[in-house]
Structure formats: C-alpha cells, structure tokens
Coordinates of C-alpha atoms in Angstrom, one line a residue:
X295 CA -31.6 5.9 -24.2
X296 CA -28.1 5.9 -23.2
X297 CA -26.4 8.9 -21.7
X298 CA -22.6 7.7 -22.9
X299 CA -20.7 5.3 -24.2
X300 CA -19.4 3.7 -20.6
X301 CA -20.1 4.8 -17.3
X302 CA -17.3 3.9 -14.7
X303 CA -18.2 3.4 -11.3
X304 CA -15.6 5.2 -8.8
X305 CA -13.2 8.3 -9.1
X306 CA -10.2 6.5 -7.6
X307 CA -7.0 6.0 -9.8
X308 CA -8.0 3.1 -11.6
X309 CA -11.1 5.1 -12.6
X310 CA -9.0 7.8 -13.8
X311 CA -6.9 5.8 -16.0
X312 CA -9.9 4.2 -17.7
X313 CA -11.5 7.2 -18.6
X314 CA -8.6 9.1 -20.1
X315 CA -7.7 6.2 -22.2
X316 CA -11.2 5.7 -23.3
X317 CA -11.7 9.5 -23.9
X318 CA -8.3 9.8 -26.0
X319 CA -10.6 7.1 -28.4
X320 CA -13.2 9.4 -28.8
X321 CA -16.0 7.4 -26.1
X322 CA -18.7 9.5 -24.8
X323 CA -17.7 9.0 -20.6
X324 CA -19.7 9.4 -17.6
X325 CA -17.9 8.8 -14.3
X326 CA -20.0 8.0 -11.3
X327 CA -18.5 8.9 -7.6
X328 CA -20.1 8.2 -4.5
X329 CA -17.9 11.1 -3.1
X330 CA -17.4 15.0 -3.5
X331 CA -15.8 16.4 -6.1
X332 CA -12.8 17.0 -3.6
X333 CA -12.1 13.2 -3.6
X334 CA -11.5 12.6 -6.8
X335 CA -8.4 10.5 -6.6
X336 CA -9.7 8.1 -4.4
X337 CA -7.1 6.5 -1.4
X338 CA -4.5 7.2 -4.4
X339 CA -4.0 10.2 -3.4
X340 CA -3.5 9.4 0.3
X341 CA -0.8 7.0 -1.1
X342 CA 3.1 7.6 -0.8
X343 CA 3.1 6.6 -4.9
X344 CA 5.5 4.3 -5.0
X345 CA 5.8 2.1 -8.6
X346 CA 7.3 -1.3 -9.1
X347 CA 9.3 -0.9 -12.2
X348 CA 11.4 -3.2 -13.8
X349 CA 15.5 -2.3 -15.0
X350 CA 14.7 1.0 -14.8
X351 CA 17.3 3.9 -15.5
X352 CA 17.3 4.8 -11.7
X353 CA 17.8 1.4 -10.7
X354 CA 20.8 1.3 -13.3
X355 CA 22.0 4.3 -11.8
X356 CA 22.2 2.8 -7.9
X357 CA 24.0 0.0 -9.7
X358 CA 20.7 -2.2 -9.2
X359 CA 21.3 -5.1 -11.9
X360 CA 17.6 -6.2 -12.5
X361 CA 15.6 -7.8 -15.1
X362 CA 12.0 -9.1 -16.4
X363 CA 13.2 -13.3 -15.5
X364 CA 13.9 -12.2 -12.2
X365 CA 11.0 -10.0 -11.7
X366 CA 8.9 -12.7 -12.6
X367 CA 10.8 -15.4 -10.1
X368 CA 10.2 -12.8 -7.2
X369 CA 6.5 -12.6 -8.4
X370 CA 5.3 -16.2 -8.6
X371 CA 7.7 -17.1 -5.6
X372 CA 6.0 -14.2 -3.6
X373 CA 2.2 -15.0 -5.3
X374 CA 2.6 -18.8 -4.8
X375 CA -0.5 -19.2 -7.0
X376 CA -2.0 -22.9 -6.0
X377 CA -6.1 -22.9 -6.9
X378 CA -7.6 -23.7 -9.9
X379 CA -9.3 -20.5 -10.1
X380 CA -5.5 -18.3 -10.5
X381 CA -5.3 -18.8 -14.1
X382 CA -6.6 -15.3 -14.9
X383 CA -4.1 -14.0 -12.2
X384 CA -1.2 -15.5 -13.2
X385 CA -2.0 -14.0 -16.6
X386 CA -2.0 -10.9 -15.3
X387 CA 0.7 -11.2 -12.9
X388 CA 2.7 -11.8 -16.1
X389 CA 1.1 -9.0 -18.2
X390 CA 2.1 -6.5 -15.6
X391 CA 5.7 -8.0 -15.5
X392 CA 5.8 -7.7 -18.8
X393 CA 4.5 -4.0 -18.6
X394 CA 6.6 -3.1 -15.9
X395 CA 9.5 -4.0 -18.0
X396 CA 8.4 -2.8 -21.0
X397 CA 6.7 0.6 -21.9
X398 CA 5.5 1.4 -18.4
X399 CA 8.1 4.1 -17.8
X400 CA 8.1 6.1 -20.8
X401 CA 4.3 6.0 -21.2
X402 CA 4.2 7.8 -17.8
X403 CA 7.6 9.5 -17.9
X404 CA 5.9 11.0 -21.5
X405 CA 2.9 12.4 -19.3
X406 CA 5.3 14.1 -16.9
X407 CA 5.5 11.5 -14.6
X408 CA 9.1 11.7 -12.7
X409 CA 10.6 9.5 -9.6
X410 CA 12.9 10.1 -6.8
X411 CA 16.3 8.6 -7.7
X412 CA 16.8 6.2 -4.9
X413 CA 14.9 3.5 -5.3
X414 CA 13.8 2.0 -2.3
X415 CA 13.8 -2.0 -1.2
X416 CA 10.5 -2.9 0.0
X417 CA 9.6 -6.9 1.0
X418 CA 12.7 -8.0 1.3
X419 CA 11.8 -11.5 1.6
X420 CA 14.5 -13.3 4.0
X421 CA 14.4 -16.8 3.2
X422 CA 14.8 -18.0 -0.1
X423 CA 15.8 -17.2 -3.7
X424 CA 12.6 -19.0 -5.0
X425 CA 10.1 -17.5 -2.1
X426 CA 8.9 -14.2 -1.3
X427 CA 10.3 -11.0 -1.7
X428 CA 12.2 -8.4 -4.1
X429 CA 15.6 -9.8 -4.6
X430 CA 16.5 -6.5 -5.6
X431 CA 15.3 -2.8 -4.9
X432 CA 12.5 -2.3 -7.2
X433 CA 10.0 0.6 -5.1
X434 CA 10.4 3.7 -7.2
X435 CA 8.8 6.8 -5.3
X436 CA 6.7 8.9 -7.4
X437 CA 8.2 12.9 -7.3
X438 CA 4.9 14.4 -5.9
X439 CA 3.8 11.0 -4.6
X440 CA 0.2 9.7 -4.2
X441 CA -1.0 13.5 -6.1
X442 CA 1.8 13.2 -8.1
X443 CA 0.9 9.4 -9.2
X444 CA -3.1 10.8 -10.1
X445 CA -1.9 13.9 -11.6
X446 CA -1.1 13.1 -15.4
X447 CA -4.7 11.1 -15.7
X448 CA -6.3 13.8 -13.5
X449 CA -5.0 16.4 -15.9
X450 CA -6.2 14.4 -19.1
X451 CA -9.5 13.6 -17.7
X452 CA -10.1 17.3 -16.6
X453 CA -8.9 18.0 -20.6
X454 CA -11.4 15.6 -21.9
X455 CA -14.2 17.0 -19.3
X456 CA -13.8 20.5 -20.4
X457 CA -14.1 18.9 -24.3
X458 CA -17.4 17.1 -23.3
X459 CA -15.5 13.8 -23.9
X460 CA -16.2 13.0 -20.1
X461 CA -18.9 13.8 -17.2
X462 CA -18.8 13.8 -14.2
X463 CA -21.0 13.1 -11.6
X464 CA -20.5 12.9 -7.6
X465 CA -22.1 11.8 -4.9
X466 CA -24.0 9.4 -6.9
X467 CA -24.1 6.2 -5.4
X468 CA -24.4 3.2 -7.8
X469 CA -26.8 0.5 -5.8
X470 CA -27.9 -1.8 -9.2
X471 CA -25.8 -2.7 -12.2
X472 CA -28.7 -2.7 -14.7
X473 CA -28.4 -6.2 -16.1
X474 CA -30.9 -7.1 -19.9
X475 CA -30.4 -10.3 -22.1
X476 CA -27.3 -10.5 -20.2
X477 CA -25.7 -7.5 -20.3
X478 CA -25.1 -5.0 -18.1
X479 CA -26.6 -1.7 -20.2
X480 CA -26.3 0.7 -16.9
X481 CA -26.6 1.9 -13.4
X482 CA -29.0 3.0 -11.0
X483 CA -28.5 4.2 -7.4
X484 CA -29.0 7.2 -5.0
X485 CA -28.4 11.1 -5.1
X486 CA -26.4 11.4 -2.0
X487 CA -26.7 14.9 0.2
X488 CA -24.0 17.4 -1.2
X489 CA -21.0 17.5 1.5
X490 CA -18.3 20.1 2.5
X491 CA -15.9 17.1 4.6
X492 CA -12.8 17.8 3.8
X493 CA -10.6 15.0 1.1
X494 CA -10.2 11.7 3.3
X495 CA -13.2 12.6 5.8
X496 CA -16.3 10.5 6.7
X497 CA -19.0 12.0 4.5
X498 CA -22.9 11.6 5.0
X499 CA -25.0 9.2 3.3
X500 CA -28.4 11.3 2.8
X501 CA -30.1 10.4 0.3
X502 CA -31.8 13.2 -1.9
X503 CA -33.2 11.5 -5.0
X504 CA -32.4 8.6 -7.5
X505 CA -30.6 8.2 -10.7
X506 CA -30.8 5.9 -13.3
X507 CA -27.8 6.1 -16.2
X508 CA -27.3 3.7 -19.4
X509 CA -24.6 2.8 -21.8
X510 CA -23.6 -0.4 -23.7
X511 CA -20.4 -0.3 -21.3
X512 CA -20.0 -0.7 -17.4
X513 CA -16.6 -0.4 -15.4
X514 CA -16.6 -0.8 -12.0
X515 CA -13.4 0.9 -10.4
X516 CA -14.4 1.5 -6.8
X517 CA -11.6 0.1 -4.3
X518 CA -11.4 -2.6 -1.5
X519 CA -12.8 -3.5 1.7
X520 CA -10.3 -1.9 4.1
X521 CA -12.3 1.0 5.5
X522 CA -14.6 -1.9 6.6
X523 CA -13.4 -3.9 9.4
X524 CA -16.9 -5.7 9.4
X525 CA -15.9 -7.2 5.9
X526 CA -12.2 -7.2 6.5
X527 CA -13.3 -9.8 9.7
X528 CA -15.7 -11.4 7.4
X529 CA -13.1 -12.6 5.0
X530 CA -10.3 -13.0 7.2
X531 CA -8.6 -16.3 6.3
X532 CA -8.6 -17.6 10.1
X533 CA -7.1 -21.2 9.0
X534 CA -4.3 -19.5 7.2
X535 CA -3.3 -16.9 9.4
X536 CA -5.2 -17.3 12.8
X537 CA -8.4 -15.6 14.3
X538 CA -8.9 -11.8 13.2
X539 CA -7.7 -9.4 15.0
X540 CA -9.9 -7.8 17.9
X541 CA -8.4 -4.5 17.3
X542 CA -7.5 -2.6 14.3
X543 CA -6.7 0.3 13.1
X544 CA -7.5 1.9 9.2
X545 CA -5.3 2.7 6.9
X546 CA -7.5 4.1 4.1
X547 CA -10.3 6.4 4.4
X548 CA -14.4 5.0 5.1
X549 CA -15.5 5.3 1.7
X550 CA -13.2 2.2 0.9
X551 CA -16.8 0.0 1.7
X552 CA -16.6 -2.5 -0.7
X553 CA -20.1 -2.2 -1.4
X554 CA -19.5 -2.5 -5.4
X555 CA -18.2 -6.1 -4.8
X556 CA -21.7 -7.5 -3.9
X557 CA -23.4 -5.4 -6.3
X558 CA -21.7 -6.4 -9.1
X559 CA -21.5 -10.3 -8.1
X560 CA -25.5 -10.0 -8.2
X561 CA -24.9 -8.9 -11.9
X562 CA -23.2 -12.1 -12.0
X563 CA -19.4 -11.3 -11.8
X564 CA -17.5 -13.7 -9.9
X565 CA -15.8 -13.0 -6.6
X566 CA -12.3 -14.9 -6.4
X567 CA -10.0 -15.4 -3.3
X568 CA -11.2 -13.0 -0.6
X569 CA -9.6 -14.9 1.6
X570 CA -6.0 -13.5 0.3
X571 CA -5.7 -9.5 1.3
X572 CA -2.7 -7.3 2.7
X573 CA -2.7 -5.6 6.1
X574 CA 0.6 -4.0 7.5
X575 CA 1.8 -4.6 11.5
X576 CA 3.9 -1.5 11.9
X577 CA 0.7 0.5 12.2
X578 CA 0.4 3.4 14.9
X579 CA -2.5 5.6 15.4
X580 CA -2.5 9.0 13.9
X581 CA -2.6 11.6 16.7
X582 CA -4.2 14.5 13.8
X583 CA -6.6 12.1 12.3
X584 CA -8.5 12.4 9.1
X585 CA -10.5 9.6 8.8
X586 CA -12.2 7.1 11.6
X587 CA -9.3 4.7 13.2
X588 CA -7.2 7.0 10.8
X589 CA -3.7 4.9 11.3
X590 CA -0.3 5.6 9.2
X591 CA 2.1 2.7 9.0
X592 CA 5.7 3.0 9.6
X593 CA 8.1 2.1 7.1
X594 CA 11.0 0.7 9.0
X595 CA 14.4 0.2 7.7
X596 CA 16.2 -3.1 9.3
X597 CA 17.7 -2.3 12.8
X598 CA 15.1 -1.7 15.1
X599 CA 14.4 -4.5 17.3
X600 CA 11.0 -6.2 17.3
X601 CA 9.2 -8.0 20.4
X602 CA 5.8 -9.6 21.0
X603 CA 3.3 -8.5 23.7
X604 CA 5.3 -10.6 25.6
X605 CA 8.6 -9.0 25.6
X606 CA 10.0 -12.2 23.2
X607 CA 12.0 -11.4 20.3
X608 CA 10.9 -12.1 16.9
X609 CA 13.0 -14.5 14.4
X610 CA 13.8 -14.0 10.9
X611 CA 12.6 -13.2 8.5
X612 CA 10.2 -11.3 10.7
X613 CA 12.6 -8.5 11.0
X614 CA 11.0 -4.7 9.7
X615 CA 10.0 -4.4 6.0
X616 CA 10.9 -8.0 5.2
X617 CA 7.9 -10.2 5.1
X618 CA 4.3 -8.5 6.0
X619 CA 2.7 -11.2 5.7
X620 CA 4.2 -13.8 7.5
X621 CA 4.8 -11.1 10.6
X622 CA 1.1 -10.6 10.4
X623 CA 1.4 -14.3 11.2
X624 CA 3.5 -14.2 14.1
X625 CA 1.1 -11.8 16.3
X626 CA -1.3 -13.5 15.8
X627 CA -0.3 -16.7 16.8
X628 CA 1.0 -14.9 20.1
X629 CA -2.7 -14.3 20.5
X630 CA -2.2 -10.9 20.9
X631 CA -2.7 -8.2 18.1
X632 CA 0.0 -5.9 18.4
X633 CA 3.9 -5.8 19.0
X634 CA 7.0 -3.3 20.0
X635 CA 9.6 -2.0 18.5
X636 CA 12.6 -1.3 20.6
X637 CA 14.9 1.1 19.0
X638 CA 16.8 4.1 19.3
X639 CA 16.8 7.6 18.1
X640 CA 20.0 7.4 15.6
X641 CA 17.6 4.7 13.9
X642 CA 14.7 6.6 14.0
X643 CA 16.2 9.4 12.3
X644 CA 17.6 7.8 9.7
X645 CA 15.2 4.4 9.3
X646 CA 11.5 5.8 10.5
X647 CA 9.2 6.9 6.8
X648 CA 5.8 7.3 7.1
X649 CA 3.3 6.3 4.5
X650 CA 0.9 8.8 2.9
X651 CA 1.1 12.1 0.7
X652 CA 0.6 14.1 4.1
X653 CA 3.8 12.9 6.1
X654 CA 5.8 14.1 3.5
X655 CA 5.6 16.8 2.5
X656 CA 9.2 17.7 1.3
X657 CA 8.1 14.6 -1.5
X658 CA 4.8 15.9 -1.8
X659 CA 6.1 19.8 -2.9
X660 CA 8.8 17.9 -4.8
X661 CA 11.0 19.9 -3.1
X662 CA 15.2 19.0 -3.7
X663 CA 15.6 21.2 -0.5
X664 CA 13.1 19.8 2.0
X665 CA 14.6 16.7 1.2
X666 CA 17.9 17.2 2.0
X667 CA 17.2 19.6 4.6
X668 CA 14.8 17.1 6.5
X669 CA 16.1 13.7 5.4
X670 CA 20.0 14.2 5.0
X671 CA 21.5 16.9 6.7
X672 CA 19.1 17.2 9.8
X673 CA 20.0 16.2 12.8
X674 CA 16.8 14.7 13.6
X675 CA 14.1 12.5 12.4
X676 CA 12.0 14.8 9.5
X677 CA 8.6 16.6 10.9
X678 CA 6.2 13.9 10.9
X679 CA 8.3 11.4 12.5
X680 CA 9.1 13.8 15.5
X681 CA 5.8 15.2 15.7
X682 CA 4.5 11.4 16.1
X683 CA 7.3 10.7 18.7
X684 CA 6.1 13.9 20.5
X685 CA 2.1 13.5 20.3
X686 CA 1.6 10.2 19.4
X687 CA -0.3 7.6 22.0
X688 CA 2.1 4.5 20.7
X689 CA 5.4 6.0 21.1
X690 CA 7.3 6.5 24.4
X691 CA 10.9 7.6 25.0
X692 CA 13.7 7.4 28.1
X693 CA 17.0 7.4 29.0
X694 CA 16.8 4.1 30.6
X695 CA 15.8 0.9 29.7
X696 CA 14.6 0.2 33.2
X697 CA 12.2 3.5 32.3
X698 CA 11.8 2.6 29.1
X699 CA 10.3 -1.1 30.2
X700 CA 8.2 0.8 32.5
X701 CA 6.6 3.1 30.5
X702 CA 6.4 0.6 27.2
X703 CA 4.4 -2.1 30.4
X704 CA 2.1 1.7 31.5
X705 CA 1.3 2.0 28.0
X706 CA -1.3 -1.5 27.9
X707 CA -1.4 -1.5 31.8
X708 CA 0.4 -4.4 32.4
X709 CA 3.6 -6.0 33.0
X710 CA 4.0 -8.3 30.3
X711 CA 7.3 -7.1 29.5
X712 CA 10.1 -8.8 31.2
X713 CA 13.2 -6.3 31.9
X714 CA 15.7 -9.0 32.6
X715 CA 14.6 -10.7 29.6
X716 CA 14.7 -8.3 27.1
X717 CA 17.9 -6.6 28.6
X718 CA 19.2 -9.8 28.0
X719 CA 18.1 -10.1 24.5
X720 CA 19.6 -6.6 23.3
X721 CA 22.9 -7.2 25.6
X722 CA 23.3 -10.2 23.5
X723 CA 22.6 -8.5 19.9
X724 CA 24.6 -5.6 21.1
X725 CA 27.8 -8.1 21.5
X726 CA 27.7 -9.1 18.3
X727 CA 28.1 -5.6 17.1
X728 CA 32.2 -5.8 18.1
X729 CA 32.9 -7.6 15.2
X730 CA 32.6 -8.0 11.5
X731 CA 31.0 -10.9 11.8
X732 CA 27.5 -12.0 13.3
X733 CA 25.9 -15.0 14.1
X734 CA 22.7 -12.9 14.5
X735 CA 20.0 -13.1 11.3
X736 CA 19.0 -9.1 11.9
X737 CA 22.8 -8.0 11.6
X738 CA 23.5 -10.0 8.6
X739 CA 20.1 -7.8 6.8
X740 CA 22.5 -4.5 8.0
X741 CA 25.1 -5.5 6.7
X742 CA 23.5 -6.9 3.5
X743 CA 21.3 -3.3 3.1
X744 CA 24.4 -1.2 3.8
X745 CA 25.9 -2.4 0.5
X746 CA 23.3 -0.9 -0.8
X747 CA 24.5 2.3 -1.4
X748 CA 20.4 3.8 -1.2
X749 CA 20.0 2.1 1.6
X750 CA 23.1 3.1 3.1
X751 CA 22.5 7.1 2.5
X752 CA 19.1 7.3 3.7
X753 CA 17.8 3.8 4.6
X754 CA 19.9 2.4 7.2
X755 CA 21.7 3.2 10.1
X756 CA 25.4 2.9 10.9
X757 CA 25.1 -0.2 13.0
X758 CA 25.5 0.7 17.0
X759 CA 24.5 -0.4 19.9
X760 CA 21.1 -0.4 21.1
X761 CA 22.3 0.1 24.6
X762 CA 25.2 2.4 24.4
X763 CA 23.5 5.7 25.6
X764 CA 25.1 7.6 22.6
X765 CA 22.6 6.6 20.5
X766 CA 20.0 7.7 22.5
X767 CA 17.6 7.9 23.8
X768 CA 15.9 4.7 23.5
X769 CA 12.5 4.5 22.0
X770 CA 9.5 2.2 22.8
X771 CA 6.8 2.0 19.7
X772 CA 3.5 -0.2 20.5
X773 CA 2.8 -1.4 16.4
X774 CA -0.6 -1.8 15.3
X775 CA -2.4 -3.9 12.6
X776 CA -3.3 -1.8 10.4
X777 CA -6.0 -2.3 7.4
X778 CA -4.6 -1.7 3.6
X779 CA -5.6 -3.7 0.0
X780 CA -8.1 -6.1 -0.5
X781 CA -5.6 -8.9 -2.3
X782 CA -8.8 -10.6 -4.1
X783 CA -11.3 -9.3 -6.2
X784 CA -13.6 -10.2 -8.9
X785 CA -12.7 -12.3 -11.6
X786 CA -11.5 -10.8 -15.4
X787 CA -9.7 -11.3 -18.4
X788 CA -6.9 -9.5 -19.7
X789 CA -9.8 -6.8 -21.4
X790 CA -10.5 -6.2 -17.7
X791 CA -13.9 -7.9 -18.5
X792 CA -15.7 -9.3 -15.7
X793 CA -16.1 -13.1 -16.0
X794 CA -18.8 -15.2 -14.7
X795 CA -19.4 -18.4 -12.6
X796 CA -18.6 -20.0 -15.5
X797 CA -15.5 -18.2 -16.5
X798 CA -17.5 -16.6 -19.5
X799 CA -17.0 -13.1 -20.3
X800 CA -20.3 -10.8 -19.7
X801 CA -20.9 -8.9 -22.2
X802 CA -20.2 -4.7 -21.3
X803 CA -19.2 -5.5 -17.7
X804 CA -15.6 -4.4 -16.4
X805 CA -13.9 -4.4 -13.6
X806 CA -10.3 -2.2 -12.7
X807 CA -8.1 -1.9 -9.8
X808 CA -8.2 -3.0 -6.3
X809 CA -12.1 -4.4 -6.8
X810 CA -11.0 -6.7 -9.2
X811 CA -7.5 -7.7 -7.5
X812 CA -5.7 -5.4 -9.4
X813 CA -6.1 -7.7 -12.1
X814 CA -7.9 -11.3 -12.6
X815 CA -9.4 -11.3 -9.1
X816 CA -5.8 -11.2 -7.4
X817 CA -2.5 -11.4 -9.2
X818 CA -0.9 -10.4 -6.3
X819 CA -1.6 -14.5 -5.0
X820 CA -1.1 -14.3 -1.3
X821 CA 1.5 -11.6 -0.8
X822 CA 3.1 -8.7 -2.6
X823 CA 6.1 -7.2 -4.0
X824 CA 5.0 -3.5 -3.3
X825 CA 4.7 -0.7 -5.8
X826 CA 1.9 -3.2 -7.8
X827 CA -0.9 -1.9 -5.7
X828 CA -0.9 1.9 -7.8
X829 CA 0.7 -0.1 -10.4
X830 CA -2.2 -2.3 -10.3
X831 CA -4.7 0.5 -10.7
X832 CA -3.1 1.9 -13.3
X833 CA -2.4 -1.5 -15.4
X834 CA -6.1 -2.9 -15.4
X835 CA -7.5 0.9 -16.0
X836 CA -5.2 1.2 -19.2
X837 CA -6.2 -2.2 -20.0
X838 CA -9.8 -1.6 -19.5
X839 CA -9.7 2.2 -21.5
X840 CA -7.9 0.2 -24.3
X841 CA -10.0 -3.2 -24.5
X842 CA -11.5 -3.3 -28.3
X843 CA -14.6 -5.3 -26.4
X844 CA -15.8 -1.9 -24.7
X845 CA -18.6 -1.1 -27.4

C-alpha cells in the first residue's frame, strides 16, 4: 500500500524545493534523510549562497550591462559540450539560462529571498570571448547566505509538514529503489541509530531496524561524491587533467557519499560524465574543524601572486578566481598537489573571502553593520580571515622576504623555494607598477577589475607593490586542493525524470540536484560559471515538484 504520493530521497536543497512545490499541488510527501533532523539543508546550508542571475536589477545598478545571448555564449564557451550523450545537458544548460533570465528572481524575491547589492565576478575566464568564463559579474550573494538560500523552501516545507502535506523521516537510509514492471514504486533501506552530532559532523551508521516505504513516485535528491575521496580518485579524469591528487582536503561535510548514485543506476538510471566534476586549488585547512579534512576555500580577488611547489610563477589565465579548472591543471602537471600564494596584508584585507555560512557571519545575520564594520571601514582583514592568518597551519607571515622564504620552505620541510628566484620574479612585477601601463597579464586583470566599481570597493586592492614594506607584512599561504561538486550525474529530461541506458524515460523515477548534474547528468559540461551549483539545486527541484509525469 503506499504511504504517499512521492518519497524524495535526501533533505538537501534540491530536496527541499521538490517537496514544497509538490506539496503547494496537493501530493501526499514523504522525505527520507539519511541524517538528523539538524541537517536538514544538506551542504546548502554550509554554502556562501551565491546565485547566477541573469540582467538583474543589482547588476543594472553596478552598471553591469548583461543579457540572456551573452549568458548563454559564457555557458556553452565555459561547458564546451562535445559527447553524444550532452544533449539532455545542453537542454538544460539552456532551460536554466532561460530561467535565470526569466522568472528566477521574482519567484524567489516573492518568497523573501533578498541579495547583497554588489554582485560579485566569479570565473573570470582570461582568454577568450568564446571560452570560459563570466564576461560579466553575474555571482549575486544571497542576504543570509547558504541558511538564507534554504530558508524560503525550509519555511514552506515546515508549512506543509505541520498541514500533513509532508513527512518527514530522518536517519533513514535508502539502500534499494523498489523497482516492479519497471517502475520504481518505493524504497527500502535501514533505521540508522538516533545521533546528537552537531549540523556538518560525522554521524554514526548503526543500524536499528529496516524500513520499507512505497509510492507511484521516487526522487532522488541526495548530493555528490565530494565527502568521498575514494570515489572522487575513482573518477578522476587522469587523461584530462593528470593523476589524482595524493592529498586532499574536503570541502563538504561526510554525508556527501554518493551512495544514491549506484543505487539508483541498479534501478536502471544511467550515470553520465563522472569523469567532469569541480574541485577548487585555493583550499587551506580549517584550524576549528567541523567535518573530517574539514577545508574552506579562499576566495581571492586578483593581486596576490601565485607560485608552484617550486617557487615558479604561474601564467595567465591561472591568476586567483579566473579559471579553476585549468589551475587545477597546472599543479598537477607540476606533479605536486598544492601551490603558494605570495601576497601582502593590504591584499588580504581587502581581496581574502572565505566560503561557507560560518566565515561570515556579518552576511549570515544579514547585518548592514557588520558589514561595513568588518569589510569596509576596518582596518584589517574581517574575523575569519585573521583568525586563519593567526591559527591556521597554511598561513605564515614576516617582515622579510628572506623570512618569509624561510618559513613558507619550514612549512613542507624543504627548500624547494628559490629566494633569488622568486625575489626576482616580484622585483620584476613590482616595476611594472610605476606606470600606467603593463606588459604583465596579472596587472592588466587589476586594472581591468578596478573599473569595476564592486570590485573596486570591496574586491580589489589599490595596486602596490608587493615588496615595498608599507604594505606589509608579507604573507605566505600553502593552497590546497580542495573537494567541491560532483559535475556529472545521472541522466534526465527536462521533468527531472531519470532516463535509462536507452535514453527512455522510467516511469516514477527522478532525479534533482548535484546527483543528477544539476540537471541532465551535467549541464555544467566541464567547467562552471558559479552561482549554478545552488542554482542548480533549486532549478531541477522546481522542475521535478512541477513535472505533470509525477503521478
């Protein structure tokens, strides 16, 4: 007998989205978590909620001139779709253009939603008008961020669950899509052990019974790989972008396992490009850790100066925040798996972000004060920035760069770092600073982000010189590779339907955010624009709460 109309399979954002839109059509919902009731959210919450919108009123506002066309160029340019199997992704990659352009803002602007008024200019690209990267600014930063991105659909859901629209159910692990005349009619899995871990923490997987639900509808909602470096190594696109890293830190929490990818390809969904996924190299380990590995990636504006292991400066356009992917790239090929940044503390003031809800909390409390207090008129970097340079393993600081070298080459134990060669370098970059003009690729991105007028308030530094010990003192950063979004996913039409083998649609089987790409099994393609990732979630779950095949 079934217990509901659909049961969806993971309390993340995605999930969240789904269910509100399929409760506001009267379905009978039972959402499944593997999780304590304290994690509903899922790694959204642990998010910095940024949204790619498209010609929005905040972009008009910084004098950001933007539209769907272009949008689009940046997206298949960035995607650079090339298989047989991205025709479902490409569809989607347009469908979300579309949305983003369309009535993505008011629909969340109508449930409250509201964004910080600087937009920010994330993947910059640095080559070409027709490759990768935002041409224009285009990251708008959700007003509460990560919690402030769940809180509308966590608000509606709760609404819904207190109507006896929607159930909930935690720490119930699905283990079996239950598959008859093929169709998936329900789940099956384990009780799991109730847990007090706080949101973000490693929970336990004690197993106290079984459960079996049914309904004519199945979405499964339940993240990535990334808190699984055994599956992130396992899929690793070695040809494409070298051998995987040997050391790694995580950027979401454990419970993004991937587990629901298997079990729903064995109710025959089909698992496309796992090859393609998104991993950050500004990583540093978090010295107040939540999770295992717990690492937080810096967000760097464009001056700080980045070095291999070896002490060798990098070349456009691997300069900081313009292409992820094809820095990722450049390590590796070093053979090492990390890199420096070189930089100084007038940079780090007004450059250094931190991802996640808990570095910032002035954003977080959507606070106008904390803001300007700790981003504007403070004299030093905000909080969580100084509280990293202070206890942090990867940062060191000096006067010197003689100490600096020294302490950067004490950090790994070695002395791979070359003063005369890296003095040179900076002496060199520092010359070019005299004049309005440069030959040097990183001082043409200042100049270019300082017309920016975002950029140039809170983004990116007055350009100085590295060396000039005005500007100091000079900081040493050791950057990690650090785990994010799982690019691929399993395969689906615009209903969010999973497809099979055969590209048919299986009838009451769905699949939402990052598990299924985001959309298709990876509209992304190989890189992304950033902001689609939340975007993403929230997309394929409105899709998948709205599709007229959900019985």
């Amino acid at each position: 007998m079934n217990t509901s109309d659909v049961i969806i399979v993971g309390g993340g954002l995605a999930g969240l989205v789904a269910a509100a839109e399929l409760a506001d059509r009267g379905k009978q919902v039972t959402l499944i978590d593997q999780e304590p009731e304290a994690f509903l959210g899922g790694q959204a919450f642990w998010s910095l909620g940024g949204l790619m919108l498209i010609d929005s009123p905040e972009q008009r506002r910084m004098g950001i001139k933007d539209s769907r066309e272009l949008a689009l160029q940046d997206w298949m340019g960035s995607a650079q779709f090339d298989r047989p199997e991205d025709a479902w992704p490409r569809k989607w990659a347009e469908a979300y253009v579309d949305f983003a352009a369309g009535p993505m803002r008011s629909w969340l602007y109508d449930m409250g939603m509201r964004w910080f008024p600087v937009v920010g200019w994330a993947e910059r690209g640095g080559s070409f008008g027709s490759g990768h990267g935002n041409s224009v600014p285009r990251f708008h930063l959700t007003w509460g961020v990560g919690p402030g991105t769940m809180e509308p659909f966590e608000r509606r859901v709760r609404e819904h669950e207190q109507a006896g629209r929607i159930t909930l159910k935690f720490r119930h692990r699905c283990s079996h899509i239950i598959m008859e005349n093929g169709a998936a009619v329900g789940v099956s899995g384990e009780v799991l052990a109730a847990d007090v871990a706080s949101r973000g923490q490693k929970t336990n997987r004690d197993i106290v019974g079984d459960f079996e639900l049914r309904a004519p509808s199945v979405v499964v909602t339940s993240g990535g790989i990334g808190g699984d470096f055994e599956l992130v190594r396992k899929s690793w696109p070695t040809a494409r972008l070298g051998p995987a890293p040997k050391e790694m830190i995580a950027g979401v929490p454990a419970h993004v396992d991937g587990r629901m990818i298997a079990i729903s390809e064995a109710a025959g969904g089909q698992l496309i490009n796992n090859d393609r996924m998104w991993h950050y190299t500004e990583g540093v380990k978090n010295w107040d850790p939540i999770w295992p590995n717990h690492g937080i990636r810096i967000l760097p504006g464009p001056s700080s100066m980045w070095f291999d292991a070896k002490g060798n400066r990098f070349p456009a356009p691997s300069l900081p925040g313009f292409d992820s992917l094809g820095s990722l790239k450049m390590i590796l090929d070093t053979g090492f798996d990390y890199s420096w940044f070189i930089t100084t503390q007038k940079i780090v003031k007004k450059e250094f972000a931190l991802s996640g809800s808990e570095q910032n909390p002035d954003f977080a409390d959507k606070s106008w004060v904390k803001v300007l207090q700790q981003r504007i008129l403070n004299k030093a970097a905000t909080p969580a920035v100084e509280a990293f340079k202070e206890h942090g393993e990867n940062f060191v600081a000096a006067q010197t760069l003689p100490e600096l070298i020294a302490k950067m080459n004490g950090m790994e134990g070695n002395d791979l770092l070359s003063l005369d060669k890296i003095e040179a370098e900076i002496r060199a970059r520092d010359m070019q600073v005299d004049n309005n003009f440069t030959k040097d690729a990183q001082i043409m991105a200042i100049h270019a982000a300082r017309n920016y007028r975002g950029d140039k308030l809170q983004r990116t530094a007055k350009l100085h010189k590295i060396l000039d010990p005005e500007n100091g003192p000079l900081i040493g950063v050791k950057l990690n590779i650090i785990t994010r979004k799982t690019l691929g996913g399993l395969q689906t039409n615009l209903d969010s339907q999973m497809l099979d083998a055969s590209g048919t649609p299986i009838p009451g089987l769905f699949a939402a955010g990052e598990v299924a790409g985001f959309g298709g099994g990876g509209y992304h393609g190989y890189n992304a624009l950033e902001g689609t990732f939340l975007g993403g979630c929230i997309f394929s779950g409105r899709q998948a709460g709205r599709a007229d095949t959900i019985a």
